[in-house]
Coordinates of C-alpha atoms and ligand atoms in Angstrom, one line a residue:
X1 CA 0.0 0.0 0.0
X2 CA 1.3 3.4 -0.8
X3 CA 2.0 5.6 2.2
X4 CA 1.1 8.8 0.5
X5 CA -2.6 9.7 0.7
X6 CA -3.2 11.1 -2.8
X7 CA -5.8 13.8 -2.3
X8 CA -5.7 14.7 -5.9
X9 CA -6.7 11.2 -7.1
X10 CA -9.5 10.9 -4.5
X11 CA -10.7 14.4 -5.5
X12 CA -10.8 13.4 -9.1
X13 CA -13.0 10.4 -8.3
X14 CA -15.3 12.6 -6.3
X15 CA -15.7 15.2 -9.0
X16 CA -16.3 12.4 -11.6
X17 CA -19.3 11.3 -9.5
X18 CA -20.5 14.9 -9.2
X19 CA -20.2 15.3 -13.0
X20 CA -22.4 12.3 -13.5
X21 CA -24.9 13.7 -10.9
X22 CA -25.0 17.1 -12.7
X23 CA -25.5 15.4 -16.0
X24 CA -28.5 13.5 -14.6
X25 CA -30.0 16.8 -13.3
X26 CA -29.4 18.6 -16.6
X27 CA -31.2 15.7 -18.4
X28 CA -34.2 16.5 -16.2
X29 CA -34.0 20.1 -17.1
X30 CA -32.4 21.3 -13.9
X31 CA -29.1 23.3 -14.1
X32 CA -27.3 23.4 -10.8
X33 CA -25.8 26.8 -10.1
X34 CA -23.2 28.2 -7.6
X35 CA -23.0 31.9 -6.9
X36 CA -19.8 33.3 -5.3
X37 CA -19.4 36.7 -3.6
X38 CA -15.9 38.2 -3.8
X39 CA -15.4 41.4 -1.9
X40 CA -12.2 43.3 -2.5
X41 CA -9.1 42.2 -4.4
X42 CA -7.2 39.9 -2.0
X43 CA -4.9 38.0 -4.4
X44 CA -5.2 34.6 -2.7
X45 CA -9.1 34.9 -2.7
X46 CA -8.9 35.7 -6.4
X47 CA -7.0 32.5 -7.0
X48 CA -9.4 30.4 -5.0
X49 CA -12.5 31.9 -6.7
X50 CA -10.9 31.4 -10.1
X51 CA -10.3 27.7 -9.4
X52 CA -13.8 27.2 -8.1
X53 CA -15.2 28.8 -11.2
X54 CA -13.1 26.6 -13.5
X55 CA -14.1 23.5 -11.6
X56 CA -17.8 24.4 -11.9
X57 CA -17.3 24.8 -15.6
X58 CA -15.6 21.4 -15.9
X59 CA -18.4 19.7 -14.2
X60 CA -21.3 21.4 -16.0
X61 CA -22.3 23.5 -12.9
X62 CA -23.3 27.1 -13.8
X63 CA -21.4 29.7 -11.8
X64 CA -21.5 33.4 -11.3
X65 CA -19.0 35.5 -9.4
X66 CA -20.3 38.7 -7.9
X67 CA -17.3 41.0 -7.6
X68 CA -17.7 43.9 -5.2
X69 CA -15.2 46.6 -4.4
X70 CA -13.4 46.4 -1.0
X71 CA -15.3 49.4 0.4
X72 CA -18.8 47.9 -0.2
X73 CA -21.1 48.3 2.8
X74 CA -22.7 45.4 4.7
X75 CA -26.2 46.5 3.7
X76 CA -25.4 46.2 0.0
X77 CA -24.0 42.7 0.5
X78 CA -27.0 41.8 2.6
X79 CA -29.3 42.9 -0.2
X80 CA -27.4 40.8 -2.7
X81 CA -27.6 37.7 -0.5
X82 CA -31.3 38.2 0.0
X83 CA -31.8 38.4 -3.7
X84 CA -29.8 35.2 -4.3
X85 CA -31.7 33.5 -1.6
X86 CA -35.0 34.2 -3.4
X87 CA -33.6 33.4 -6.9
X88 CA -35.0 29.9 -7.8
X89 CA -32.1 29.4 -10.2
X90 CA -29.4 29.7 -7.5
X91 CA -28.5 26.5 -5.6
X92 CA -25.4 27.5 -3.7
X93 CA -24.2 30.8 -2.3
X94 CA -20.6 31.2 -1.1
X95 CA -19.0 34.2 0.5
X96 CA -15.3 34.1 -0.2
X97 CA -13.5 34.6 3.1
X98 CA -11.8 36.5 4.6
X99 CA -14.0 39.6 4.1
X100 CA -12.5 43.0 4.5
X101 CA -12.3 43.8 8.2
X102 CA -15.0 46.4 8.3
X103 CA -17.6 43.8 7.4
X104 CA -19.5 41.6 9.9
X105 CA -18.6 38.2 8.6
X106 CA -20.8 36.2 11.0
X107 CA -23.9 38.2 10.4
X108 CA -23.5 38.0 6.6
X109 CA -23.0 34.3 6.7
X110 CA -26.1 33.9 8.8
X111 CA -28.2 35.6 6.1
X112 CA -27.6 32.8 3.6
X113 CA -30.5 30.4 3.2
X114 CA -29.3 27.3 5.0
X115 CA -30.4 25.2 2.1
X116 CA -28.0 27.1 -0.2
X117 CA -25.2 27.3 2.3
X118 CA -22.6 25.2 0.4
X119 CA -19.8 26.1 2.8
X120 CA -21.8 24.7 5.7
X121 CA -21.0 27.7 7.9
X122 CA -24.7 28.7 8.8
X123 CA -25.5 28.1 12.5
X124 CA -28.4 25.8 11.4
X125 CA -26.0 23.6 9.4
X126 CA -23.4 23.6 12.2
X127 CA -26.2 22.7 14.7
X128 CA -27.3 19.8 12.6
X129 CA -23.7 18.6 12.3
X130 CA -23.4 18.7 16.1
X131 CA -26.6 16.8 16.5
X132 CA -25.3 14.1 14.2
X133 CA -27.7 14.8 11.3
X134 CA -25.5 16.7 8.9
X135 CA -26.9 18.4 5.9
X136 CA -24.3 20.7 4.3
X137 CA -20.9 20.1 5.9
X138 CA -17.9 22.4 5.7
X139 CA -15.9 21.3 2.7
X140 CA -12.4 20.7 4.2
X141 CA -13.4 18.4 7.0
X142 CA -16.0 16.7 4.8
X143 CA -13.3 16.1 2.2
X144 CA -11.0 14.6 4.9
X145 CA -13.7 12.2 6.1
X146 CA -14.4 11.2 2.5
X147 CA -10.7 10.5 2.0
X148 CA -10.5 8.4 5.1
X149 CA -13.6 6.4 4.1
X150 CA -12.4 5.8 0.5
X151 CA -9.0 4.8 1.7
X152 CA -10.6 2.4 4.2
X153 CA -8.8 3.9 7.1
X154 CA -10.6 2.7 10.2
X155 CA -11.9 5.5 12.5
X156 CA -14.2 3.7 15.0
X157 CA -12.7 3.4 18.5
X158 CA -9.4 5.0 17.4
X159 CA -7.8 8.0 19.1
X160 CA -8.0 11.1 16.9
X161 CA -6.3 14.4 17.7
X162 CA -7.3 17.5 15.9
X163 CA -4.9 20.5 16.1
X164 CA -6.9 23.7 15.7
X165 CA -10.4 24.8 16.8
X166 CA -11.6 27.1 14.0
X167 CA -15.2 27.1 12.8
X168 CA -14.0 26.2 9.3
X169 CA -11.8 23.2 10.0
X170 CA -11.0 22.2 13.6
X171 CA -14.4 22.2 15.2
X172 CA -16.4 20.5 12.4
X173 CA -13.5 18.0 11.9
X174 CA -13.6 17.0 15.5
X175 CA -17.4 16.7 15.4
X176 CA -17.3 14.5 12.3
X177 CA -14.6 12.2 13.8
X178 CA -16.6 11.9 17.0
X179 CA -19.8 10.9 15.1
X180 CA -17.7 8.3 13.3
X181 CA -16.9 6.9 16.8
X182 CA -13.4 8.1 17.2
X183 CA -12.2 9.3 20.6
X184 CA -11.3 12.9 19.8
X185 CA -9.0 15.4 21.5
X186 CA -8.9 19.0 20.3
X187 CA -5.6 20.9 20.7
X188 CA -5.3 24.7 20.2
X189 CA -2.9 27.6 20.8
X190 CA -3.2 27.3 24.6
X191 CA -2.6 23.6 24.7
X192 CA 0.4 22.7 26.9
X193 CA 2.9 20.1 25.8
X194 CA 1.4 19.4 22.4
X195 CA 3.7 16.5 21.6
X196 CA 2.5 14.5 24.6
X197 CA -1.1 14.7 23.3
X198 CA -0.4 14.3 19.5
X199 CA 1.9 11.4 20.4
X200 CA -1.2 9.4 21.4
X201 CA -3.0 10.0 18.2
X202 CA -3.7 7.1 15.8
X203 CA -5.2 9.7 13.4
X204 CA -3.7 13.2 13.6
X205 CA -5.3 16.2 11.8
X206 CA -3.0 19.3 11.7
X207 CA -5.0 22.5 11.1
X208 CA -3.1 25.1 13.2
X209 CA -2.0 27.3 10.3
X210 CA 1.6 27.2 11.6
X211 CA 4.3 26.1 9.1
X212 CA 6.0 22.8 10.0
X213 CA 4.6 22.9 13.5
X214 CA 4.5 19.1 13.6
X215 CA 7.8 17.3 13.6
X216 CA 8.9 13.7 14.2
X217 CA 8.7 14.2 17.9
X218 CA 4.9 14.8 17.7
X219 CA 3.9 11.5 16.1
X220 CA 4.1 7.9 17.0
X221 CA 5.0 5.0 14.7
X222 CA 2.0 4.1 12.5
X223 CA 0.0 7.3 12.8
X224 CA -2.3 8.5 10.0
X225 CA -1.3 12.1 9.4
X226 CA -3.5 14.6 7.6
X227 CA -2.0 18.0 6.9
X228 CA -4.5 20.8 6.4
X229 CA -2.0 23.7 6.6
X230 CA -1.1 25.7 3.5
X231 CA 1.8 28.0 3.5
X232 CA 4.0 29.5 0.8
X233 CA 7.7 28.8 1.6
X234 CA 10.1 31.2 0.0
X235 CA 12.9 31.5 2.6
X236 CA 15.9 29.5 1.2
X237 CA 17.3 28.7 4.6
X238 CA 14.0 27.3 5.9
X239 CA 13.6 25.5 2.6
X240 CA 17.0 23.7 3.1
X241 CA 15.9 22.7 6.7
X242 CA 12.7 21.2 5.5
X243 CA 13.4 19.8 2.1
X244 CA 17.2 19.8 1.7
X245 CA 17.3 16.2 0.8
X246 CA 14.5 16.3 -1.8
X247 CA 15.8 16.9 -5.4
X248 CA 12.2 17.1 -6.7
X249 CA 11.2 19.9 -4.2
X250 CA 14.5 21.7 -4.9
X251 CA 13.8 21.8 -8.6
X252 CA 10.3 23.2 -7.9
X253 CA 11.8 25.8 -5.5
X254 CA 14.4 26.9 -8.0
X255 CA 11.9 27.1 -10.8
X256 CA 9.3 29.1 -8.9
X257 CA 11.2 30.8 -6.1
X258 CA 8.8 29.2 -3.6
X259 CA 6.9 26.0 -2.8
X260 CA 3.7 25.2 -0.9
X261 CA 4.1 23.5 2.4
X262 CA 2.0 22.5 5.4
X263 CA 1.7 22.4 9.1
X264 CA 3.6 19.1 9.1
X265 CA 7.4 18.7 8.4
X266 CA 6.7 16.0 5.8
X267 CA 10.2 14.7 5.4
X268 CA 10.6 14.2 9.1
X269 CA 7.2 12.8 9.8
X270 CA 6.6 10.6 6.7
X271 CA 9.0 7.8 7.8
X272 CA 7.0 7.3 11.1
X273 CA 3.5 7.8 9.6
X274 CA 1.5 4.8 8.2
X275 CA -0.3 7.2 5.8
X276 CA 0.2 10.9 5.2
X277 CA -1.2 13.6 3.0
X278 CA 1.3 15.8 1.0
X279 CA 1.1 19.5 0.5
X280 CA 0.3 20.3 -2.2
X281 CA -1.9 17.5 -3.5
X282 CA -3.5 16.4 -0.3
X283 CA -6.3 18.2 1.5
X284 CA -6.5 21.2 -1.0
X285 CA -8.0 19.3 -3.9
X286 CA -10.5 17.5 -1.6
X287 CA -11.8 20.8 -0.4
X288 CA -12.8 22.1 -3.8
X289 CA -14.2 18.7 -4.8
X290 CA -16.5 18.7 -1.7
X291 CA -17.6 22.2 -2.6
X292 CA -18.8 20.8 -5.9
X293 CA -20.4 17.9 -4.1
X294 CA -22.2 20.2 -1.7
X295 CA -23.5 22.3 -4.6
X296 CA -25.0 19.3 -6.3
X297 CA -26.4 18.1 -2.9
X298 CA -27.9 21.6 -2.3
X299 CA -29.6 21.5 -5.7
X300 CA -31.1 18.0 -4.9
X301 CA -32.2 19.1 -1.5
X302 CA -34.0 22.2 -2.6
X303 CA -35.3 21.2 -6.0
X304 CA -36.1 17.6 -5.5
X305 CA -36.9 17.6 -1.8
X306 CA -34.4 14.9 -1.0
X307 CA -35.1 14.0 2.6
X308 CA -32.1 14.5 4.9
X309 CA -33.7 14.4 8.3
Ligands
NAD1 P1 -7.3 29.5 12.0 O1 -6.2 30.5 12.1 O2 -8.7 30.1 12.0 O3 -7.2 28.5 13.2 C1 -6.0 27.9 13.6 C2 -6.3 27.1 14.9 O4 -5.0 26.5 15.3 C3 -6.7 28.0 16.1 O5 -7.8 27.3 16.7 C4 -5.5 28.0 17.0 O6 -5.9 27.9 18.4 C5 -4.8 26.7 16.6 N1 -3.3 26.9 16.8 C6 -2.5 27.9 16.3 N2 -1.2 27.7 16.6 C7 -1.2 26.5 17.3 C8 -0.2 25.8 18.0 N3 1.1 26.2 18.0 N4 -0.5 24.7 18.6 C9 -1.8 24.2 18.7 N5 -2.8 24.9 18.1 C10 -2.5 26.0 17.4 O7 -7.0 28.6 10.7 P2 -8.0 27.7 9.8 O8 -8.8 28.5 9.0 O9 -8.6 26.6 10.7 O10 -6.8 27.0 8.9 C11 -5.8 26.3 9.4 C12 -4.8 26.0 8.3 O11 -5.4 25.3 7.3 C13 -4.2 27.3 7.5 O12 -2.9 27.1 7.2 C14 -5.1 27.4 6.3 O13 -4.4 28.0 5.2 C15 -5.3 25.9 6.0 N6 -6.5 25.6 5.3 C16 -6.4 24.8 4.2 C17 -7.5 24.4 3.5 C18 -7.3 23.5 2.3 O14 -8.2 23.4 1.6 N7 -6.2 22.9 2.2 C19 -8.8 24.9 3.9 C20 -8.9 25.7 5.0 C21 -7.7 26.0 5.7

């Protein structure tokens, strides 16, 4: 069995299934559609929104990006959200985060119709997840669960440690693992002696947003390691420390002047892990695949009354 958990390959399988589902809906005269709100001109957000649009196109999902200037007021955005909520043709509404700091992110997310909330951030969807009857689940943790399932990695009864307690990744991740009958520990920035806790993990999810936080000393032999972190590494000294022995990475670094890296020191941790996700090519592709999956699911829920209670 290959040690590397190939997120790209699993994501391709998921999107293939979504493509078939979209095709079936189109044949019944229903065109699934995703609307994305992009406020301001954050370059990273531009990249994410661009790749979401391209993926929609590839799968036959209609998509519209609403570009608003950075100074747009909350009321104007709220009006747009209400309009999209009422628009029968719109299945999914996504607000690209982060929003400029003057905007009330939480309040705006709460305005989205829960049935169109493809990011799964609405309190109703979060509440349902907590109650163990999920409907639209945040894409990154949903993608990780899908990967574990498809790779037949057992979860029930195992010790899982999640590093990070954000609403987007850490908390929903912990909830999903718990409902899959893992024994879950959540670590965060105030956790003392991280290694003593992560060392007990049979499944370790690193979502701290801290470059190479997790080294060999943090994991035990045989741990399944999932790296959610995403960082651009451009410092040559740091590059040498992390990837000095990898010719492939060095070629990429020299070509582009930087590489993407995660919360896990891959070269140090991989020899101890039983399975491990790389960065890039691990969790990232799964996230976007699950956004497509959620958009199709939202279309089915609302337009075909699929029962999810
Ligand atoms: P966040 O900053 O909202 O949350 C980070 C969490 O990690 C916090 O709860 C904090 O308490 C905890 N933390 C920080 N430093 C820590 C430390 N030293 N020890 C233990 N816990 C610590 O970040 P987020 O939105 O949850 O994202 C986390 C990372 O995942 C980021 O690198 C982000 O870019 C990446 N991300 C990737 C994808 C993807 O698709 N690959 C999706 C979402 C987020």
